[in-house]
């Protein structure tokens, strides 16, 4: 049942990520932008995780971090940093619901990357599940011909780039730093994330005049709920269950994001979208049920 626990961690982390687009879009109404929000969110998360590491890890734990594993984890952090920054930019051009629909393409992209670079061919259960998930995203996102050509193409391109960097992060996280304690692993990932966001947006972040109590409250909330806790959950869970299954479980981010956009932002939610969300949730549940039956109560996620 340990595998189930790790799967639940990934599922919970994905659900927490799903709430972020709505709250970030709310912060835009306060005059803030993707660059400063994404940077301070990652930077504060790095400080929180680093502080926790100092109190919970020993010298032996720190010595397990080699220069090679540390470098790869920094790169993984750069991927998730770009993911957050590009995603936050995309929701300034398109609806939070459509942005998350496009982001969901990370499901098959991560499986494709695993297959291309590590020869890990997805099984029949995973392929069928992805097919149902993609069908569900089309319904839930109402991706009709008229809708697609009436929205901002800049927002769509940004969201597509997000799905690719997210897939890279999942694959990298599943393969790197397995010998490193999750506290240290999460800290290094967030250092990589905040560093790359800072470098990409150096002029905007340095020249900005936005640091006040309200902004810091927004940044701390997003850092804790949208970065610190999910990153820790992913750092523990993803290496245990693998990139392919993690990508499928993390699609829970989509229905959560759509429902949160409906509740927080007042975005439309109709019966077709609800059916699409239901298809996705049933597909995820069925995949895990089949694996549970096949292995007689042991879930072989990798």
Tab-separated table of C-alpha atoms in Angstrom:
chain	number	residue	atom	x	y	z
A	1	UNK	CA	0.000	0.000	0.000
A	2	UNK	CA	3.048	2.304	0.088
A	3	UNK	CA	2.635	2.795	-3.658
A	4	UNK	CA	-0.918	3.999	-3.071
A	5	UNK	CA	0.362	6.525	-0.534
A	6	UNK	CA	2.866	7.921	-3.046
A	7	UNK	CA	0.172	8.046	-5.724
A	8	UNK	CA	-2.055	10.020	-3.350
A	9	UNK	CA	0.777	12.502	-2.756
A	10	UNK	CA	1.097	13.155	-6.495
A	11	UNK	CA	-2.683	13.413	-6.817
A	12	UNK	CA	-2.910	15.922	-3.954
A	13	UNK	CA	-0.029	17.988	-5.346
A	14	UNK	CA	-1.733	18.147	-8.740
A	15	UNK	CA	-5.006	19.220	-7.142
A	16	UNK	CA	-3.267	22.041	-5.257
A	17	UNK	CA	-1.585	23.198	-8.460
A	18	UNK	CA	-4.997	23.274	-10.096
A	19	UNK	CA	-6.246	26.044	-7.821
A	20	UNK	CA	-3.397	28.419	-8.634
A	21	UNK	CA	-4.451	29.798	-12.037
A	22	UNK	CA	-7.647	31.293	-10.595
A	23	UNK	CA	-5.873	32.985	-7.701
A	24	UNK	CA	-3.071	34.252	-9.955
A	25	UNK	CA	-5.663	35.722	-12.306
A	26	UNK	CA	-7.205	37.478	-9.305
A	27	UNK	CA	-3.805	38.952	-8.431
A	28	UNK	CA	-3.634	40.489	-11.919
A	29	UNK	CA	-6.636	42.602	-10.979
A	30	UNK	CA	-4.431	44.106	-8.247
A	31	UNK	CA	-1.910	45.236	-10.845
A	32	UNK	CA	0.658	42.455	-10.450
A	33	UNK	CA	2.232	40.521	-13.330
A	34	UNK	CA	3.458	37.010	-14.104
A	35	UNK	CA	7.177	37.812	-13.665
A	36	UNK	CA	7.080	39.076	-10.082
A	37	UNK	CA	4.373	36.638	-8.984
A	38	UNK	CA	6.224	33.584	-10.355
A	39	UNK	CA	9.625	34.705	-9.016
A	40	UNK	CA	8.605	35.529	-5.457
A	41	UNK	CA	6.392	32.462	-5.286
A	42	UNK	CA	9.403	30.244	-6.094
A	43	UNK	CA	11.881	32.278	-4.012
A	44	UNK	CA	9.762	32.212	-0.846
A	45	UNK	CA	9.148	28.480	-1.358
A	46	UNK	CA	12.936	27.928	-1.597
A	47	UNK	CA	13.429	29.816	1.678
A	48	UNK	CA	10.707	27.826	3.448
A	49	UNK	CA	11.966	24.464	2.188
A	50	UNK	CA	15.597	25.415	2.873
A	51	UNK	CA	14.766	26.423	6.432
A	52	UNK	CA	12.918	23.171	7.015
A	53	UNK	CA	15.901	21.240	5.622
A	54	UNK	CA	18.290	22.892	8.079
A	55	UNK	CA	16.225	21.682	11.027
A	56	UNK	CA	15.480	18.162	9.767
A	57	UNK	CA	18.562	16.955	7.863
A	58	UNK	CA	21.946	15.798	9.092
A	59	UNK	CA	25.390	16.350	7.582
A	60	UNK	CA	25.231	12.863	6.091
A	61	UNK	CA	22.010	13.773	4.267
A	62	UNK	CA	23.647	16.844	2.735
A	63	UNK	CA	26.651	14.853	1.551
A	64	UNK	CA	24.354	12.629	-0.524
A	65	UNK	CA	23.869	15.582	-2.853
A	66	UNK	CA	26.548	15.295	-5.543
A	67	UNK	CA	27.419	18.038	-8.001
A	68	UNK	CA	25.854	15.969	-10.789
A	69	UNK	CA	22.541	15.339	-9.015
A	70	UNK	CA	22.461	18.933	-7.784
A	71	UNK	CA	22.984	20.255	-11.300
A	72	UNK	CA	20.238	18.083	-12.735
A	73	UNK	CA	17.840	19.096	-9.956
A	74	UNK	CA	18.568	22.768	-10.671
A	75	UNK	CA	17.669	22.107	-14.319
A	76	UNK	CA	14.470	20.370	-13.217
A	77	UNK	CA	13.712	23.415	-11.096
A	78	UNK	CA	14.275	25.629	-14.114
A	79	UNK	CA	11.670	23.586	-15.995
A	80	UNK	CA	9.012	23.999	-13.306
A	81	UNK	CA	9.943	27.676	-12.983
A	82	UNK	CA	9.364	28.210	-16.702
A	83	UNK	CA	6.145	26.211	-16.393
A	84	UNK	CA	4.735	28.530	-13.744
A	85	UNK	CA	5.912	31.698	-15.482
A	86	UNK	CA	4.588	30.723	-18.929
A	87	UNK	CA	1.332	29.415	-17.472
A	88	UNK	CA	0.745	32.605	-15.510
A	89	UNK	CA	1.391	34.584	-18.680
A	90	UNK	CA	-1.028	32.445	-20.684
A	91	UNK	CA	-3.952	33.114	-18.317
A	92	UNK	CA	-3.532	36.850	-18.945
A	93	UNK	CA	-4.493	36.214	-22.606
A	94	UNK	CA	-6.951	33.298	-22.388
A	95	UNK	CA	-9.352	31.934	-19.803
A	96	UNK	CA	-8.017	29.831	-16.938
A	97	UNK	CA	-10.207	26.952	-18.150
A	98	UNK	CA	-8.765	26.956	-21.682
A	99	UNK	CA	-5.189	27.361	-20.395
A	100	UNK	CA	-5.495	24.256	-18.253
A	101	UNK	CA	-7.044	22.299	-21.158
A	102	UNK	CA	-3.955	22.994	-23.274
A	103	UNK	CA	-1.622	22.335	-20.349
A	104	UNK	CA	-3.094	18.833	-20.062
A	105	UNK	CA	-1.147	17.818	-23.149
A	106	UNK	CA	1.759	17.179	-20.768
A	107	UNK	CA	0.134	13.781	-20.148
A	108	UNK	CA	1.076	12.285	-23.499
A	109	UNK	CA	4.183	14.458	-23.944
A	110	UNK	CA	5.770	13.066	-20.764
A	111	UNK	CA	4.993	9.495	-21.841
A	112	UNK	CA	6.490	10.229	-25.269
A	113	UNK	CA	9.666	11.639	-23.683
A	114	UNK	CA	10.004	8.555	-21.482
A	115	UNK	CA	9.616	6.361	-24.546
A	116	UNK	CA	12.042	8.333	-26.733
A	117	UNK	CA	14.836	8.852	-24.206
A	118	UNK	CA	14.484	5.934	-21.790
A	119	UNK	CA	12.786	3.254	-23.932
A	120	UNK	CA	9.947	2.990	-21.421
A	121	UNK	CA	6.994	2.125	-23.622
A	122	UNK	CA	3.603	2.946	-22.069
A	123	UNK	CA	1.309	-0.009	-21.444
A	124	UNK	CA	-2.162	-0.548	-22.858
A	125	UNK	CA	-3.837	0.712	-19.673
A	126	UNK	CA	-1.902	3.988	-19.781
A	127	UNK	CA	-2.605	4.523	-23.502
A	128	UNK	CA	-6.338	3.932	-23.093
A	129	UNK	CA	-6.419	6.216	-20.061
A	130	UNK	CA	-4.668	9.021	-21.956
A	131	UNK	CA	-7.143	8.647	-24.837
A	132	UNK	CA	-10.069	9.119	-22.458
A	133	UNK	CA	-8.323	12.015	-20.706
A	134	UNK	CA	-7.796	13.832	-24.014
A	135	UNK	CA	-11.414	13.201	-25.000
A	136	UNK	CA	-12.449	14.622	-21.653
A	137	UNK	CA	-10.332	17.751	-22.141
A	138	UNK	CA	-11.963	18.442	-25.512
A	139	UNK	CA	-15.417	18.287	-23.923
A	140	UNK	CA	-14.481	20.119	-20.730
A	141	UNK	CA	-12.685	22.858	-22.642
A	142	UNK	CA	-15.423	23.113	-25.294
A	143	UNK	CA	-12.781	23.039	-28.032
A	144	UNK	CA	-15.012	23.670	-31.006
A	145	UNK	CA	-13.722	25.161	-34.271
A	146	UNK	CA	-15.350	28.515	-33.502
A	147	UNK	CA	-13.956	28.683	-29.970
A	148	UNK	CA	-10.371	27.859	-30.947
A	149	UNK	CA	-10.180	30.545	-33.645
A	150	UNK	CA	-11.748	33.263	-31.492
A	151	UNK	CA	-9.142	33.235	-28.722
A	152	UNK	CA	-5.652	34.698	-28.426
A	153	UNK	CA	-3.070	32.631	-30.286
A	154	UNK	CA	-0.359	34.104	-28.062
A	155	UNK	CA	-2.113	32.632	-25.046
A	156	UNK	CA	-2.436	29.250	-26.781
A	157	UNK	CA	1.276	29.165	-27.735
A	158	UNK	CA	2.272	30.074	-24.168
A	159	UNK	CA	0.039	27.322	-22.777
A	160	UNK	CA	1.491	24.768	-25.247
A	161	UNK	CA	5.018	25.736	-24.185
A	162	UNK	CA	3.906	25.246	-20.600
A	163	UNK	CA	2.748	21.692	-21.305
A	164	UNK	CA	6.174	20.841	-22.735
A	165	UNK	CA	8.196	22.299	-19.841
A	166	UNK	CA	5.831	20.599	-17.364
A	167	UNK	CA	6.443	17.245	-19.080
A	168	UNK	CA	10.211	17.825	-18.905
A	169	UNK	CA	9.911	18.548	-15.183
A	170	UNK	CA	7.943	15.354	-14.510
A	171	UNK	CA	10.395	13.163	-16.415
A	172	UNK	CA	13.417	14.850	-14.802
A	173	UNK	CA	11.926	14.606	-11.310
A	174	UNK	CA	11.235	10.898	-11.757
A	175	UNK	CA	14.816	10.154	-12.841
A	176	UNK	CA	17.019	12.454	-10.780
A	177	UNK	CA	18.074	12.778	-7.163
A	178	UNK	CA	16.468	9.563	-5.908
A	179	UNK	CA	19.233	9.228	-3.304
A	180	UNK	CA	18.598	12.760	-1.988
A	181	UNK	CA	16.172	13.455	0.854
A	182	UNK	CA	12.970	15.115	-0.316
A	183	UNK	CA	13.606	18.247	1.773
A	184	UNK	CA	16.925	18.918	0.054
A	185	UNK	CA	15.617	17.864	-3.336
A	186	UNK	CA	12.645	20.241	-3.114
A	187	UNK	CA	14.875	23.109	-1.957
A	188	UNK	CA	17.299	22.732	-4.859
A	189	UNK	CA	14.415	22.462	-7.345
A	190	UNK	CA	12.946	25.710	-6.050
A	191	UNK	CA	16.355	27.416	-6.153
A	192	UNK	CA	16.616	26.432	-9.816
A	193	UNK	CA	13.075	27.628	-10.412
A	194	UNK	CA	13.484	31.059	-8.822
A	195	UNK	CA	16.939	31.577	-10.396
A	196	UNK	CA	15.758	30.952	-13.959
A	197	UNK	CA	12.645	33.093	-13.544
A	198	UNK	CA	14.840	35.887	-12.171
A	199	UNK	CA	17.301	35.663	-15.074
A	200	UNK	CA	14.544	35.641	-17.699
A	201	UNK	CA	12.777	38.619	-16.113
A	202	UNK	CA	15.736	40.454	-14.573
A	203	UNK	CA	14.803	43.948	-15.753
A	204	UNK	CA	11.115	43.612	-14.852
A	205	UNK	CA	11.752	42.243	-11.368
A	206	UNK	CA	14.510	44.716	-10.451
A	207	UNK	CA	12.741	47.793	-11.847
A	208	UNK	CA	9.287	46.908	-10.552
A	209	UNK	CA	7.624	49.016	-7.853
A	210	UNK	CA	5.250	46.474	-6.359
A	211	UNK	CA	6.710	45.360	-3.013
A	212	UNK	CA	4.106	46.092	-0.353
A	213	UNK	CA	2.232	44.199	2.348
A	214	UNK	CA	-0.581	43.121	0.031
A	215	UNK	CA	1.831	41.750	-2.569
A	216	UNK	CA	3.811	39.833	0.063
A	217	UNK	CA	0.609	38.252	1.372
A	218	UNK	CA	-0.255	37.123	-2.165
A	219	UNK	CA	3.272	35.795	-2.702
A	220	UNK	CA	3.348	33.890	0.602
A	221	UNK	CA	-0.061	32.318	-0.036
A	222	UNK	CA	0.900	31.214	-3.557
A	223	UNK	CA	4.323	30.020	-2.346
A	224	UNK	CA	2.864	27.802	0.385
A	225	UNK	CA	-0.262	26.452	-1.305
A	226	UNK	CA	0.960	26.467	-4.908
A	227	UNK	CA	4.660	25.661	-4.645
A	228	UNK	CA	6.080	24.537	-1.284
A	229	UNK	CA	3.589	21.776	-0.473
A	230	UNK	CA	3.075	20.472	-4.067
A	231	UNK	CA	6.837	20.463	-4.751
A	232	UNK	CA	7.470	18.462	-1.580
A	233	UNK	CA	4.690	16.012	-2.464
A	234	UNK	CA	6.027	15.577	-6.013
A	235	UNK	CA	9.612	15.162	-4.804
A	236	UNK	CA	8.527	12.246	-2.617
A	237	UNK	CA	5.883	10.674	-4.845
A	238	UNK	CA	7.010	10.996	-8.476
A	239	UNK	CA	10.275	8.999	-8.155
A	240	UNK	CA	8.335	6.173	-6.472
A	241	UNK	CA	5.612	5.755	-9.091
A	242	UNK	CA	7.330	6.921	-12.287
A	243	UNK	CA	6.798	9.706	-14.803
A	244	UNK	CA	4.087	8.004	-16.874
A	245	UNK	CA	1.690	7.270	-14.039
A	246	UNK	CA	2.511	10.584	-12.345
A	247	UNK	CA	1.524	12.436	-15.524
A	248	UNK	CA	-1.816	10.641	-15.556
A	249	UNK	CA	-2.531	11.262	-11.862
A	250	UNK	CA	-1.547	14.918	-12.190
A	251	UNK	CA	-4.352	15.455	-14.687
A	252	UNK	CA	-6.526	15.915	-11.601
A	253	UNK	CA	-5.169	19.463	-11.856
A	254	UNK	CA	-7.525	20.018	-14.777
A	255	UNK	CA	-10.958	19.379	-13.188
A	256	UNK	CA	-9.820	21.209	-10.061
A	257	UNK	CA	-8.746	24.226	-12.149
A	258	UNK	CA	-12.029	24.314	-14.083
A	259	UNK	CA	-14.125	24.045	-10.921
A	260	UNK	CA	-11.982	26.646	-9.153
A	261	UNK	CA	-12.318	29.020	-12.124
A	262	UNK	CA	-16.080	28.578	-11.897
A	263	UNK	CA	-16.203	29.269	-8.142
A	264	UNK	CA	-13.507	31.959	-7.826
A	265	UNK	CA	-13.615	33.728	-11.215
A	266	UNK	CA	-17.180	33.037	-12.269
A	267	UNK	CA	-16.114	31.396	-15.558
A	268	UNK	CA	-18.772	29.412	-17.398
A	269	UNK	CA	-19.376	25.749	-16.535
A	270	UNK	CA	-22.024	23.784	-18.409
A	271	UNK	CA	-23.172	20.189	-18.688
A	272	UNK	CA	-20.758	19.351	-21.544
A	273	UNK	CA	-17.805	20.506	-19.457
A	274	UNK	CA	-19.041	18.540	-16.459
A	275	UNK	CA	-19.267	15.398	-18.613
A	276	UNK	CA	-15.688	15.985	-19.792
A	277	UNK	CA	-14.447	16.336	-16.211
A	278	UNK	CA	-16.329	13.180	-15.217
A	279	UNK	CA	-14.727	11.213	-18.078
A	280	UNK	CA	-11.268	12.261	-16.900
A	281	UNK	CA	-11.906	11.339	-13.274
A	282	UNK	CA	-13.429	7.981	-14.216
A	283	UNK	CA	-10.460	7.208	-16.490
A	284	UNK	CA	-7.964	7.944	-13.714
A	285	UNK	CA	-9.938	5.884	-11.186
A	286	UNK	CA	-10.355	2.974	-13.607
A	287	UNK	CA	-6.626	2.893	-14.390
A	288	UNK	CA	-5.730	2.527	-10.741
A	289	UNK	CA	-8.503	-0.030	-10.137
A	290	UNK	CA	-7.290	-2.211	-13.030
A	291	UNK	CA	-3.711	-2.078	-11.791
A	292	UNK	CA	-4.892	-2.943	-8.297
A	293	UNK	CA	-6.814	-6.007	-9.533
A	294	UNK	CA	-4.016	-7.214	-11.800
A	295	UNK	CA	-1.418	-7.136	-9.054
A	296	UNK	CA	-3.614	-8.416	-6.232
A	297	UNK	CA	-3.627	-5.295	-4.066
A	298	UNK	CA	-0.177	-4.095	-5.003
A	299	UNK	CA	-0.025	-1.194	-7.455
A	300	UNK	CA	3.056	-1.412	-9.718
A	301	UNK	CA	3.241	2.204	-10.869
A	302	UNK	CA	6.693	1.873	-12.394
